[in-house]
PDB file of C-alpha atoms in Angstrom:
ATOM      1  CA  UNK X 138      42.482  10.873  -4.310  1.00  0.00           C
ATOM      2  CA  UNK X 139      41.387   7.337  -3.645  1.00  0.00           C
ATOM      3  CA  UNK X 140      38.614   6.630  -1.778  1.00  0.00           C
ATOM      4  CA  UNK X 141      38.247   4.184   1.111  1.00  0.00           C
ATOM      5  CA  UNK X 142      34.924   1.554   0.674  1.00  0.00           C
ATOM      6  CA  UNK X 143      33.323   3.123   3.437  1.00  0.00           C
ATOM      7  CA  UNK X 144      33.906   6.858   1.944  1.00  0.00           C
ATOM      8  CA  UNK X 145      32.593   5.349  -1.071  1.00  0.00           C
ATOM      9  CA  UNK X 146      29.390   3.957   0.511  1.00  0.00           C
ATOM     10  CA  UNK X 147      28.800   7.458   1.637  1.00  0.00           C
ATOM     11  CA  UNK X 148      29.594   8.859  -1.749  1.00  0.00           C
ATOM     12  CA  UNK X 149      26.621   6.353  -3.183  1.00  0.00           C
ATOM     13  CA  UNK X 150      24.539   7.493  -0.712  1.00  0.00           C
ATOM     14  CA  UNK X 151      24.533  11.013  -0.917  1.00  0.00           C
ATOM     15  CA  UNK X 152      21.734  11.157  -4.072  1.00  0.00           C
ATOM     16  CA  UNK X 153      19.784   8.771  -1.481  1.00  0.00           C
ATOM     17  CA  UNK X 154      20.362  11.439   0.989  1.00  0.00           C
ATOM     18  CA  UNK X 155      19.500  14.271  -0.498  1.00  0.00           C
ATOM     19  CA  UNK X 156      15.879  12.813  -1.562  1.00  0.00           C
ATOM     20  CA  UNK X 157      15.037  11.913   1.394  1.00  0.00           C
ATOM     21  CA  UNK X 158      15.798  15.397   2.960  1.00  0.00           C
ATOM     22  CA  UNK X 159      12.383  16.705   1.432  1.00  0.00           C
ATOM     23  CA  UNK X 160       9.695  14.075   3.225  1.00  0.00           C
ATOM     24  CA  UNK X 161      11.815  14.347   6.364  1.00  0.00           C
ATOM     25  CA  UNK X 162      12.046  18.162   6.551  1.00  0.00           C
ATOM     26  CA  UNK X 163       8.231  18.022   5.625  1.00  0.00           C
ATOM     27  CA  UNK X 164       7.945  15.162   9.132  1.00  0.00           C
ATOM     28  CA  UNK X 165       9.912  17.533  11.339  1.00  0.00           C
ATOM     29  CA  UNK X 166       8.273  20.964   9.978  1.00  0.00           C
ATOM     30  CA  UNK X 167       4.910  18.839  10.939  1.00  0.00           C
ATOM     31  CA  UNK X 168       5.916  17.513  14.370  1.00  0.00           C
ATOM     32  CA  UNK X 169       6.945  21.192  14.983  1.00  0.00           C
ATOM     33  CA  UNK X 170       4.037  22.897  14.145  1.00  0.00           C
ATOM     34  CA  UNK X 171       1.901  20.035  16.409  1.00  0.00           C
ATOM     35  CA  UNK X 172       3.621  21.169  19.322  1.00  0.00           C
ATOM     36  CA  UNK X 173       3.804  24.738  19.083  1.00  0.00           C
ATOM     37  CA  UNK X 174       1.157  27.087  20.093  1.00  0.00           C
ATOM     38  CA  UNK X 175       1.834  30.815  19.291  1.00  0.00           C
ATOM     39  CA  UNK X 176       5.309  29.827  19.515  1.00  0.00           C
ATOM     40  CA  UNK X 177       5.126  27.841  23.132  1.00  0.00           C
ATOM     41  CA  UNK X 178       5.315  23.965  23.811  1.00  0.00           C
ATOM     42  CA  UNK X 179       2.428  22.518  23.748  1.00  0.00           C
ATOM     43  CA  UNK X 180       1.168  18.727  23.918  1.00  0.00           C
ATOM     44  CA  UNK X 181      -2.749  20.285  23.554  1.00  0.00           C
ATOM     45  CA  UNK X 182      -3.256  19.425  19.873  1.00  0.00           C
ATOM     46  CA  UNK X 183      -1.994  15.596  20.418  1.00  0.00           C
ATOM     47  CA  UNK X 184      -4.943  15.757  23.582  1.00  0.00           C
ATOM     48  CA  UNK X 185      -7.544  17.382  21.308  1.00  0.00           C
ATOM     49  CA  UNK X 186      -6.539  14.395  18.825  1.00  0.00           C
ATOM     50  CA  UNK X 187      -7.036  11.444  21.212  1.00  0.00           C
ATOM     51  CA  UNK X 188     -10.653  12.375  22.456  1.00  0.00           C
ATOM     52  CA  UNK X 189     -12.007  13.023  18.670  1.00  0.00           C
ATOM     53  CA  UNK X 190     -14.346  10.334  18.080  1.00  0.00           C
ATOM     54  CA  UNK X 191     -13.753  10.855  14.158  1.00  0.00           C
ATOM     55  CA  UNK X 192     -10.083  10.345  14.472  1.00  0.00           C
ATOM     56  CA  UNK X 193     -10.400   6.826  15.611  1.00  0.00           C
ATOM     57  CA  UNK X 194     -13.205   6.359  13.433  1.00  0.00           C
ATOM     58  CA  UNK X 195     -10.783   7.260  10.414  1.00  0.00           C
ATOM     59  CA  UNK X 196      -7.856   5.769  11.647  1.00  0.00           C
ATOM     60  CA  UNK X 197      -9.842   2.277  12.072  1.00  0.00           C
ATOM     61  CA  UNK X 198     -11.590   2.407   8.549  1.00  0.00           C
ATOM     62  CA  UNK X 199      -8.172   3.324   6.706  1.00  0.00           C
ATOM     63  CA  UNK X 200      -6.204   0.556   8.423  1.00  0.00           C
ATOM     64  CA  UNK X 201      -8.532  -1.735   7.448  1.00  0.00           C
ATOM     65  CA  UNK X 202      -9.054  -0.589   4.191  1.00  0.00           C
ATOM     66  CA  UNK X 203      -5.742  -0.731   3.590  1.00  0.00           C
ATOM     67  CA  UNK X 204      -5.013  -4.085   5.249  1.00  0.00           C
ATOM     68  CA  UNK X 205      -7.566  -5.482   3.013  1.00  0.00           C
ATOM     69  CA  UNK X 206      -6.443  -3.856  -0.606  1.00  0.00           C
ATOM     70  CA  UNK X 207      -2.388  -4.789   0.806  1.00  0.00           C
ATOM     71  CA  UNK X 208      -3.351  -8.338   1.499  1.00  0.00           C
ATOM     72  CA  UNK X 209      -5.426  -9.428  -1.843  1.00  0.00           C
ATOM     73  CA  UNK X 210      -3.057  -7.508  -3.910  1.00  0.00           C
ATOM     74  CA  UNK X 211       0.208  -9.485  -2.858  1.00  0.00           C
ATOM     75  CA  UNK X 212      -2.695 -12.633  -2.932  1.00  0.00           C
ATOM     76  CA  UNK X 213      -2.994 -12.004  -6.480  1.00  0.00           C
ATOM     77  CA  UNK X 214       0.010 -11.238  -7.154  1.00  0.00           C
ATOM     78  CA  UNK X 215       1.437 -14.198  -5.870  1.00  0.00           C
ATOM     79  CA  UNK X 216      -1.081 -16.291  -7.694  1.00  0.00           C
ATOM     80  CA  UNK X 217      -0.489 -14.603 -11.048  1.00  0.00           C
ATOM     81  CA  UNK X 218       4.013 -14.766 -11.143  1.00  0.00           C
ATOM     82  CA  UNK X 219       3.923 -18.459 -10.139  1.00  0.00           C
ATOM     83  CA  UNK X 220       0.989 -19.529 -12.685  1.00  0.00           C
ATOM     84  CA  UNK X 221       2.277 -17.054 -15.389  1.00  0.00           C
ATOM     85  CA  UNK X 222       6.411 -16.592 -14.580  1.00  0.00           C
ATOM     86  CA  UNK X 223       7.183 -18.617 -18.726  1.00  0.00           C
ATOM     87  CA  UNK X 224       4.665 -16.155 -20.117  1.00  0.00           C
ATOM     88  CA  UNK X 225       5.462 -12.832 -18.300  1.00  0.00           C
ATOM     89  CA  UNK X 226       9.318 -13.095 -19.126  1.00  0.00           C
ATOM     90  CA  UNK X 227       8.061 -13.060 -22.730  1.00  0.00           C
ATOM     91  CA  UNK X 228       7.694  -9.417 -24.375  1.00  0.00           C
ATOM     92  CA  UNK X 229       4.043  -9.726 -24.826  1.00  0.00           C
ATOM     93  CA  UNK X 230       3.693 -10.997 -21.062  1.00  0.00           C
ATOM     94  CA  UNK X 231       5.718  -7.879 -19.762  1.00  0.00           C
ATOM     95  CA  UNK X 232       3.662  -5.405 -21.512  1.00  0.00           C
ATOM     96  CA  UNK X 233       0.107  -6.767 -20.814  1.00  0.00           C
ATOM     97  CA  UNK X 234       1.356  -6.910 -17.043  1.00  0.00           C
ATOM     98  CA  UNK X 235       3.960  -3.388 -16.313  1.00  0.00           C
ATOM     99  CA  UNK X 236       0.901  -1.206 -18.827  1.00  0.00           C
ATOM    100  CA  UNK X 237      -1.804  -0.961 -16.431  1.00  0.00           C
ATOM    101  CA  UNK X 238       1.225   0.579 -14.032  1.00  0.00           C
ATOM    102  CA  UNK X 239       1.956   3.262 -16.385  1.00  0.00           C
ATOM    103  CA  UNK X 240      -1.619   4.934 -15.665  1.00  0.00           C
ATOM    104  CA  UNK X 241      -1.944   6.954 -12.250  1.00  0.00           C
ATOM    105  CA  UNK X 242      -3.861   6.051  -9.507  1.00  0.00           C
ATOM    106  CA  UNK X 243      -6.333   8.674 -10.369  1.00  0.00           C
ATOM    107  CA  UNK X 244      -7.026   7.355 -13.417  1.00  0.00           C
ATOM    108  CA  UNK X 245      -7.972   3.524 -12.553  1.00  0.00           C
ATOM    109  CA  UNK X 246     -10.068   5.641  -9.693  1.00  0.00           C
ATOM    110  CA  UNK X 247     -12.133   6.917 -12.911  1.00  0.00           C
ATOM    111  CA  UNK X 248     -11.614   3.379 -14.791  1.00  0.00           C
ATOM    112  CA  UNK X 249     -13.429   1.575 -11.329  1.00  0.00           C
ATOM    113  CA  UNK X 250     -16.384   4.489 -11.203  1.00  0.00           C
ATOM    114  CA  UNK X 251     -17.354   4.553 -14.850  1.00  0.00           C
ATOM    115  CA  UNK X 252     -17.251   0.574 -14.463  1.00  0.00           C
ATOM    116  CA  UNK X 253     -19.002   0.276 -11.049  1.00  0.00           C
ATOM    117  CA  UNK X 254     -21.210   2.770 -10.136  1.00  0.00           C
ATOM    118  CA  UNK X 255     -25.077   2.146 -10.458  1.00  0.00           C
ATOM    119  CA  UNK X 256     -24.886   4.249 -13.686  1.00  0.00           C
ATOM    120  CA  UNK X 257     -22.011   2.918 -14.706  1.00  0.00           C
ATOM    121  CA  UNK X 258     -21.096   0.802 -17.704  1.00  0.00           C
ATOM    122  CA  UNK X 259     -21.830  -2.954 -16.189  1.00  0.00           C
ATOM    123  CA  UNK X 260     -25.136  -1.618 -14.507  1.00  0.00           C
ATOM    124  CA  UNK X 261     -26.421  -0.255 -17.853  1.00  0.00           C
ATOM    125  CA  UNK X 262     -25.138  -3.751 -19.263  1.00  0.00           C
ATOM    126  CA  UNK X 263     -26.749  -5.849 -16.997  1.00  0.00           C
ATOM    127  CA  UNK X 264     -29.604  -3.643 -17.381  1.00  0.00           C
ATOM    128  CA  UNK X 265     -29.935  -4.065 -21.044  1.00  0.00           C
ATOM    129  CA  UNK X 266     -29.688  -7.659 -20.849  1.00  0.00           C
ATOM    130  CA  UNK X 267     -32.439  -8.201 -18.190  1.00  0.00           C
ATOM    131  CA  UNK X 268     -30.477  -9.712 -15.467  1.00  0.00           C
ATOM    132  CA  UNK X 269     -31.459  -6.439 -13.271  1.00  0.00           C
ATOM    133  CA  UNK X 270     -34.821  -4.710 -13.300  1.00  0.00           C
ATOM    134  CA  UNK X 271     -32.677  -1.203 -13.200  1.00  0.00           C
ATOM    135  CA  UNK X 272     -29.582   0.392 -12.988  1.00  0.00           C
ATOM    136  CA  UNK X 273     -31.015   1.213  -8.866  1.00  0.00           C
ATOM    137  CA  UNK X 274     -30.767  -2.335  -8.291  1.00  0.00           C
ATOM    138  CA  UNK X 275     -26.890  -2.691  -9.065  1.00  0.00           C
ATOM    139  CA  UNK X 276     -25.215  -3.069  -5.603  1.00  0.00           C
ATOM    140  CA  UNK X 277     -23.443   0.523  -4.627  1.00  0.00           C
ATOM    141  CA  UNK X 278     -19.782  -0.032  -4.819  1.00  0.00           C
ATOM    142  CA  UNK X 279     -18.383   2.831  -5.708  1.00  0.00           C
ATOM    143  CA  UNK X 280     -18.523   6.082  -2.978  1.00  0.00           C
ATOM    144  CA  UNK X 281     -19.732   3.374  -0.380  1.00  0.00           C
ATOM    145  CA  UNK X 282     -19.056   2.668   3.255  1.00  0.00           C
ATOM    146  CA  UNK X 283     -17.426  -0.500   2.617  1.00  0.00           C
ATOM    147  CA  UNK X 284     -14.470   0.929   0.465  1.00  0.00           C
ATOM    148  CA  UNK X 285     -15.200  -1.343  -2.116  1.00  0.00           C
ATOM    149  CA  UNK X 286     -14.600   1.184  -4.847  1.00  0.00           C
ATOM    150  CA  UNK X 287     -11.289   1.849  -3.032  1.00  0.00           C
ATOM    151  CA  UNK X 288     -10.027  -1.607  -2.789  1.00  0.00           C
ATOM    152  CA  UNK X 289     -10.810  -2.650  -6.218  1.00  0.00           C
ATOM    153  CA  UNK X 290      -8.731   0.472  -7.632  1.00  0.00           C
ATOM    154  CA  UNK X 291      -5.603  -0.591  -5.514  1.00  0.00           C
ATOM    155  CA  UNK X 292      -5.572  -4.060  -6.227  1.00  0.00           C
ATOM    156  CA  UNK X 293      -6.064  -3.338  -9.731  1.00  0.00           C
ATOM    157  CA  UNK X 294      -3.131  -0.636 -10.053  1.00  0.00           C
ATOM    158  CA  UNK X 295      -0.786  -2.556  -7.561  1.00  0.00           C
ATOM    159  CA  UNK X 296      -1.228  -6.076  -8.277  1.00  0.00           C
ATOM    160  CA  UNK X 297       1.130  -5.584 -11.398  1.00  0.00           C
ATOM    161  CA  UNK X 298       3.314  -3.520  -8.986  1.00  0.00           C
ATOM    162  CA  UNK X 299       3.941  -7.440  -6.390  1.00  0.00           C
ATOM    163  CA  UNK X 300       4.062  -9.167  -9.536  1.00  0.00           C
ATOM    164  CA  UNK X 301       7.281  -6.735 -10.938  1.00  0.00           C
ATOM    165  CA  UNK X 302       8.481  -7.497  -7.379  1.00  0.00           C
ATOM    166  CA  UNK X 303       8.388 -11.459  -7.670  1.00  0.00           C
ATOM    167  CA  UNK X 304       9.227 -12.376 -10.593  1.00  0.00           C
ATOM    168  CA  UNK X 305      12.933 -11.923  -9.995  1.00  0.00           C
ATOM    169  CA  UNK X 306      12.754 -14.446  -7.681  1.00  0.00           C
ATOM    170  CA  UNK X 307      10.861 -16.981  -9.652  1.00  0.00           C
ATOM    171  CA  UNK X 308      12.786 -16.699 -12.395  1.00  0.00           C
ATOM    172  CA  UNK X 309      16.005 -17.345 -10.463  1.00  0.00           C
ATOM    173  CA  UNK X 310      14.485 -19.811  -8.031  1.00  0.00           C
ATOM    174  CA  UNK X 311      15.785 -23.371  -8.663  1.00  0.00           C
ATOM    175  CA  UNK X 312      13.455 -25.935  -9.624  1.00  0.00           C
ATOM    176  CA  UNK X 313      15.247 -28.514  -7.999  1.00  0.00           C
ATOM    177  CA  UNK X 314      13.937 -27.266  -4.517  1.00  0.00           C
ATOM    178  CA  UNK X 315      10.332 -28.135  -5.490  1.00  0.00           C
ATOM    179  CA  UNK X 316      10.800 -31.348  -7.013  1.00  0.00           C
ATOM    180  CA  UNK X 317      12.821 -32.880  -4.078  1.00  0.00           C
ATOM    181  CA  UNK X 318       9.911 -31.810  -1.747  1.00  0.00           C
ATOM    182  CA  UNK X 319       8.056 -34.055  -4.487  1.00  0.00           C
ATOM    183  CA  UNK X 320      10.670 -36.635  -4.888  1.00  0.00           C
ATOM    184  CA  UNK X 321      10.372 -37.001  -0.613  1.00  0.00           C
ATOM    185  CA  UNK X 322       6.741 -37.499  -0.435  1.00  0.00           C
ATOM    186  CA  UNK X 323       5.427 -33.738   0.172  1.00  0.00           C
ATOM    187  CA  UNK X 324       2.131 -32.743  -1.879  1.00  0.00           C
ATOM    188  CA  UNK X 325       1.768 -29.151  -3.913  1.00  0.00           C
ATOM    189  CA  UNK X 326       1.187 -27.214  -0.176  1.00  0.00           C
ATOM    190  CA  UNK X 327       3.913 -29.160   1.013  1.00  0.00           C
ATOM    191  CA  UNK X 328       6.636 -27.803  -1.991  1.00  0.00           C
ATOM    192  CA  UNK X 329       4.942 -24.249  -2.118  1.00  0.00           C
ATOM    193  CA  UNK X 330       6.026 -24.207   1.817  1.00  0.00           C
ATOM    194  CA  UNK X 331       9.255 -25.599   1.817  1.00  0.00           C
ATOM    195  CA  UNK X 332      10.358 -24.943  -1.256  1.00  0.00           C
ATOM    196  CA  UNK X 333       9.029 -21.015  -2.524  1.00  0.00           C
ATOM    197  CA  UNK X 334       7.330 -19.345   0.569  1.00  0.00           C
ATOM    198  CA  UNK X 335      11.645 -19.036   2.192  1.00  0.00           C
ATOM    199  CA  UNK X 336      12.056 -17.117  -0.891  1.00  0.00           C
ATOM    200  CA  UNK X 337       8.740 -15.611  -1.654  1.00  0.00           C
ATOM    201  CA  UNK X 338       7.883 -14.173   2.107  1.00  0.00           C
ATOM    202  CA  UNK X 339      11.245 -11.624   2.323  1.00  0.00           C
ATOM    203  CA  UNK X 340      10.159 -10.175  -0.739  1.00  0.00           C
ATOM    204  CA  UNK X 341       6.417 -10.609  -0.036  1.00  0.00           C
ATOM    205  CA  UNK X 342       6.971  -8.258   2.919  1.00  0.00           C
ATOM    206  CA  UNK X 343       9.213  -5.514   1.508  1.00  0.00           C
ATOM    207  CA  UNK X 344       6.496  -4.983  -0.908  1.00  0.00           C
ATOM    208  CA  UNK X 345       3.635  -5.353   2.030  1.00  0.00           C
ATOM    209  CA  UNK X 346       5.392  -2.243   3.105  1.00  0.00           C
ATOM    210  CA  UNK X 347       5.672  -0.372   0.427  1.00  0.00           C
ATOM    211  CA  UNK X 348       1.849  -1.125  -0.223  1.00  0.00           C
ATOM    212  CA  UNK X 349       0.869  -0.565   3.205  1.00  0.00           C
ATOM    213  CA  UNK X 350       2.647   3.253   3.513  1.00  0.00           C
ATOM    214  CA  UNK X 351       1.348   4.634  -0.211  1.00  0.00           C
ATOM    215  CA  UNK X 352      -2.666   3.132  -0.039  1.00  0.00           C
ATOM    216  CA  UNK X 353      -2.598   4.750   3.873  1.00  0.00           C
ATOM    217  CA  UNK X 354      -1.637   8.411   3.256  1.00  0.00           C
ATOM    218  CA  UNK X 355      -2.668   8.078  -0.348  1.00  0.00           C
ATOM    219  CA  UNK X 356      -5.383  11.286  -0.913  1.00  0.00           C
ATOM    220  CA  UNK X 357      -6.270  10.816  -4.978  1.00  0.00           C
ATOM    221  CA  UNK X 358      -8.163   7.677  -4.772  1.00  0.00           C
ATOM    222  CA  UNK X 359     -10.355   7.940  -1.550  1.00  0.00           C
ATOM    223  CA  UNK X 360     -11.273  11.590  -2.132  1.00  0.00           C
ATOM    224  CA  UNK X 361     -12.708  10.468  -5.597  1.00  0.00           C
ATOM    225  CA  UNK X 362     -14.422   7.007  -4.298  1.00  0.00           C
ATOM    226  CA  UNK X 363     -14.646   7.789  -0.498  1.00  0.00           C
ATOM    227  CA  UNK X 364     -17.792   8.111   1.392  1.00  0.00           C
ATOM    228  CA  UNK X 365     -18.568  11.288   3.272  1.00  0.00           C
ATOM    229  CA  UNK X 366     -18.546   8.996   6.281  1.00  0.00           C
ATOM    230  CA  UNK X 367     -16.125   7.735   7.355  1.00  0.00           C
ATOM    231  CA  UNK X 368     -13.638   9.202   5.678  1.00  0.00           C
ATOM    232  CA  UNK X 369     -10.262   7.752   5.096  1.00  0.00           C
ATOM    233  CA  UNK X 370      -7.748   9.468   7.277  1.00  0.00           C
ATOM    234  CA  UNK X 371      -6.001  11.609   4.640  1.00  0.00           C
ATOM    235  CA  UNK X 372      -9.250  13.372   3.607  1.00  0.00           C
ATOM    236  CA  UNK X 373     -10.100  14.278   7.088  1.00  0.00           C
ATOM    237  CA  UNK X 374      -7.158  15.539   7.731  1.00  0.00           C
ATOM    238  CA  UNK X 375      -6.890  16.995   4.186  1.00  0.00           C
ATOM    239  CA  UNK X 376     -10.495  18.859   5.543  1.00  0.00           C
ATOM    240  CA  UNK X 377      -8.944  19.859   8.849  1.00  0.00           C
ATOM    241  CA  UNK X 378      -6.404  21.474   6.836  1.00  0.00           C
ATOM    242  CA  UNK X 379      -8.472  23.424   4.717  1.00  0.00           C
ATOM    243  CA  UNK X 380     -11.398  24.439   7.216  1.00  0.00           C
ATOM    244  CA  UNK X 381     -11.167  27.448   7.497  1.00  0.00           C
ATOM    245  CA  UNK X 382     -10.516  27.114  11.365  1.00  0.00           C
ATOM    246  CA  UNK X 383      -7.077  28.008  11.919  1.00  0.00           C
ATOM    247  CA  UNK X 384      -6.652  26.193  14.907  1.00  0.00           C
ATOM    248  CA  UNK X 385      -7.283  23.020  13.375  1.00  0.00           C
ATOM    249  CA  UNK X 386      -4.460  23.242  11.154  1.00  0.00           C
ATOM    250  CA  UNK X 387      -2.493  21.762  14.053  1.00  0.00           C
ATOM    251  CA  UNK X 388      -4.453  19.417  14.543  1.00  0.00           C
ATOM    252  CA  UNK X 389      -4.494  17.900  10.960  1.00  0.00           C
ATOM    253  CA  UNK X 390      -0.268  17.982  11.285  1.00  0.00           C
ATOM    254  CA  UNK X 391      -0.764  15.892  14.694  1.00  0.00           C
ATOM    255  CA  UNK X 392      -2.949  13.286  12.562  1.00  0.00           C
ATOM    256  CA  UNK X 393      -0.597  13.262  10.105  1.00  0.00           C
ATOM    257  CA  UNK X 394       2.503  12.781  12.531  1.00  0.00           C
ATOM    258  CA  UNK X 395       0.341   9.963  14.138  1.00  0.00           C
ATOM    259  CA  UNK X 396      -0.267   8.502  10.882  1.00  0.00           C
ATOM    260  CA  UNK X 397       3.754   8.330   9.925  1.00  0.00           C
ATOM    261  CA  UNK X 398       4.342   7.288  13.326  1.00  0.00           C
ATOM    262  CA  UNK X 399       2.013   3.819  12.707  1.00  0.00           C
ATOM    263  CA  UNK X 400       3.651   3.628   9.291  1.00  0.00           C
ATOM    264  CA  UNK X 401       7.260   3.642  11.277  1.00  0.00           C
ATOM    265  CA  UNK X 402       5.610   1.254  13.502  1.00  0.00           C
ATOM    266  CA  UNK X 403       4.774  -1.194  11.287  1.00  0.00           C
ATOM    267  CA  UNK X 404       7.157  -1.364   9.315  1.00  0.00           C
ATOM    268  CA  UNK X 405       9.927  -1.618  11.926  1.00  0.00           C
ATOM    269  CA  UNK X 406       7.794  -4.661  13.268  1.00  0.00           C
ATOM    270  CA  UNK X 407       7.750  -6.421   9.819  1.00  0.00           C
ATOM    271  CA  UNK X 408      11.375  -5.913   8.732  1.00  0.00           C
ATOM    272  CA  UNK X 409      12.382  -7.332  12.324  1.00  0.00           C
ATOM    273  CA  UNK X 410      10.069 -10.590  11.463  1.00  0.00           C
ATOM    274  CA  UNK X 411      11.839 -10.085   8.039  1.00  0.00           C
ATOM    275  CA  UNK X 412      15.761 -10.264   8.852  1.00  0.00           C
ATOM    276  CA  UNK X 413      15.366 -13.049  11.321  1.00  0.00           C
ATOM    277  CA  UNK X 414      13.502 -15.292   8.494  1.00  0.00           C
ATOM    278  CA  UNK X 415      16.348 -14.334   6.495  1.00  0.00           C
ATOM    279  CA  UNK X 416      18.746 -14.881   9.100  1.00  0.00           C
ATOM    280  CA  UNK X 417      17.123 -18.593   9.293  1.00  0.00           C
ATOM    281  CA  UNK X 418      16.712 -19.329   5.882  1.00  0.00           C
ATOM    282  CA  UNK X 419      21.253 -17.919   5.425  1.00  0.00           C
ATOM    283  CA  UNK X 420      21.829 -20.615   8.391  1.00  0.00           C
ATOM    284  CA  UNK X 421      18.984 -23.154   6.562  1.00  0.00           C
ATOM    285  CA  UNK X 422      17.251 -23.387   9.863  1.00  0.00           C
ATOM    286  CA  UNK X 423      13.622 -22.200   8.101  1.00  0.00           C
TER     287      UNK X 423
END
């Protein structure tokens, strides 16, 4: 039997499909149990939700967390595939950049603490040296209310992660782009705008996304170098879960619907902004 091309699409979907059924039976079973109360509708749980002071407080310090590790780790990544592209597409290049993304996220959570915590490794260092009186006077980075612990973990495990993500495109991108920007008068700002951001930005987003989604509902990483307060929002809800309190099991699926709900949110807002630069740079409006 011969398959049409759209029976055929399906066909190559199907594998697609069928691993996507898990997280999406997972969403639904979640939305259902949010609005169910001893088996009756119920919006109550949502309510509870939106007058818990903690909830915002979590929501706010994860999105900003996250913002901040998402935005220097496509920063750096950026910086590192257009400085390094000759080297990295070189053996040696590939594995001293794709290594670090063999280890888990839990384990550059241990690599960052045994570094950076006041009894860590560059305290005791810069103890033994003299620069600090003791390891007390190293600044608290790790298990702080800053996230610093947190950020430095995800932009050292997905830096590598934007980099395998760009350097398609700078190895394909043509040259020639750049140096007429040149030729025409335009400085370095003036070539990286014209002639690599078009390219860079589609890709620079996809992988915003990606970033954005996993450090946001990650649990590893800010259960290990969290503070107790605030917490980011998949411990708390991670806590809700496991109270003890029954009735706050609900409540922890609401915060987790909410949670894929700003996910959805965002990134239907940056794939719009997405197509349409795409759709400018296929008509060479950009």
């Amino acid at each position: 039997m011969k398959l049409s091309e759209a029976n055929k699409a399906w066909v190559l979907l199907v594998p697609a499909l069928l691993f996507l059924a898990l997280p999406l039976y997972g969403f639904l079973s979640a939305v259902r149990t949010s609005l169910q109360d001893q088996g009756a509708f119920t919006t109550k749980y949502y309510t509870t939700l939106f007058t818990e002071q903690s909830f915002y407080e979590s929501l706010g310090y994860s999105i900003r967390i996250t913002l901040i590790a998402t935005a220097l780790s496509l920063l750096l990544g950026v910086l590192i595939t257009r400085s390094f592209t000759p080297f990295i597409q070189r053996t040696a290049g590939k594995l001293s950049i794709w290594l670090p993304m063999l280890f888990p996220h839990f384990v550059w959570g241990y690599i960052v603490l045994l570094l950076f915590e006041q009894s860590g490794l560059i305290s005791n260092l810069l103890n033994e040296i003299g620069f600090i009186p003791s390891t007390d006077a190293f600044p608290i980075v790790t298990n702080d209310q800053n996230g610093i612990g947190m950020i430095l973990t995800y932009v050292g495990k997905e830096t590598p992660f934007v980099v395998l993500m760009l350097l398609p495109i700078y190895t394909k991108h043509d040259k020639g782009y750049r140096d007429l920007v040149e030729t025409l008068g335009g400085g370095k700002w003036a070539a990286f705008k014209d002639a690599e951001w078009p390219w860079v930005f589609p890709a620079l987003v996809e992988t915003g996304i990606i970033l954005f989604a996993f450090i946001l509902s990650a649990y590893e990483v800010p259960f290990l170098l969290g503070a107790t307060f605030p917490e980011m929002i998949s411990v708390l809800t991670y806590d809700w879960f496991y109270s003890g309190d029954w009735n706050d099991r609900p409540l922890a699926f609401a915060a987790m619907v909410m949670t894929s709900v700003i996910i959805g949110i965002v990134s239907f807002i940056a794939f719009s902004v997405m197509n349409r630069k795409r759709m400018l740079l296929t008509k060479g409006q950009d």
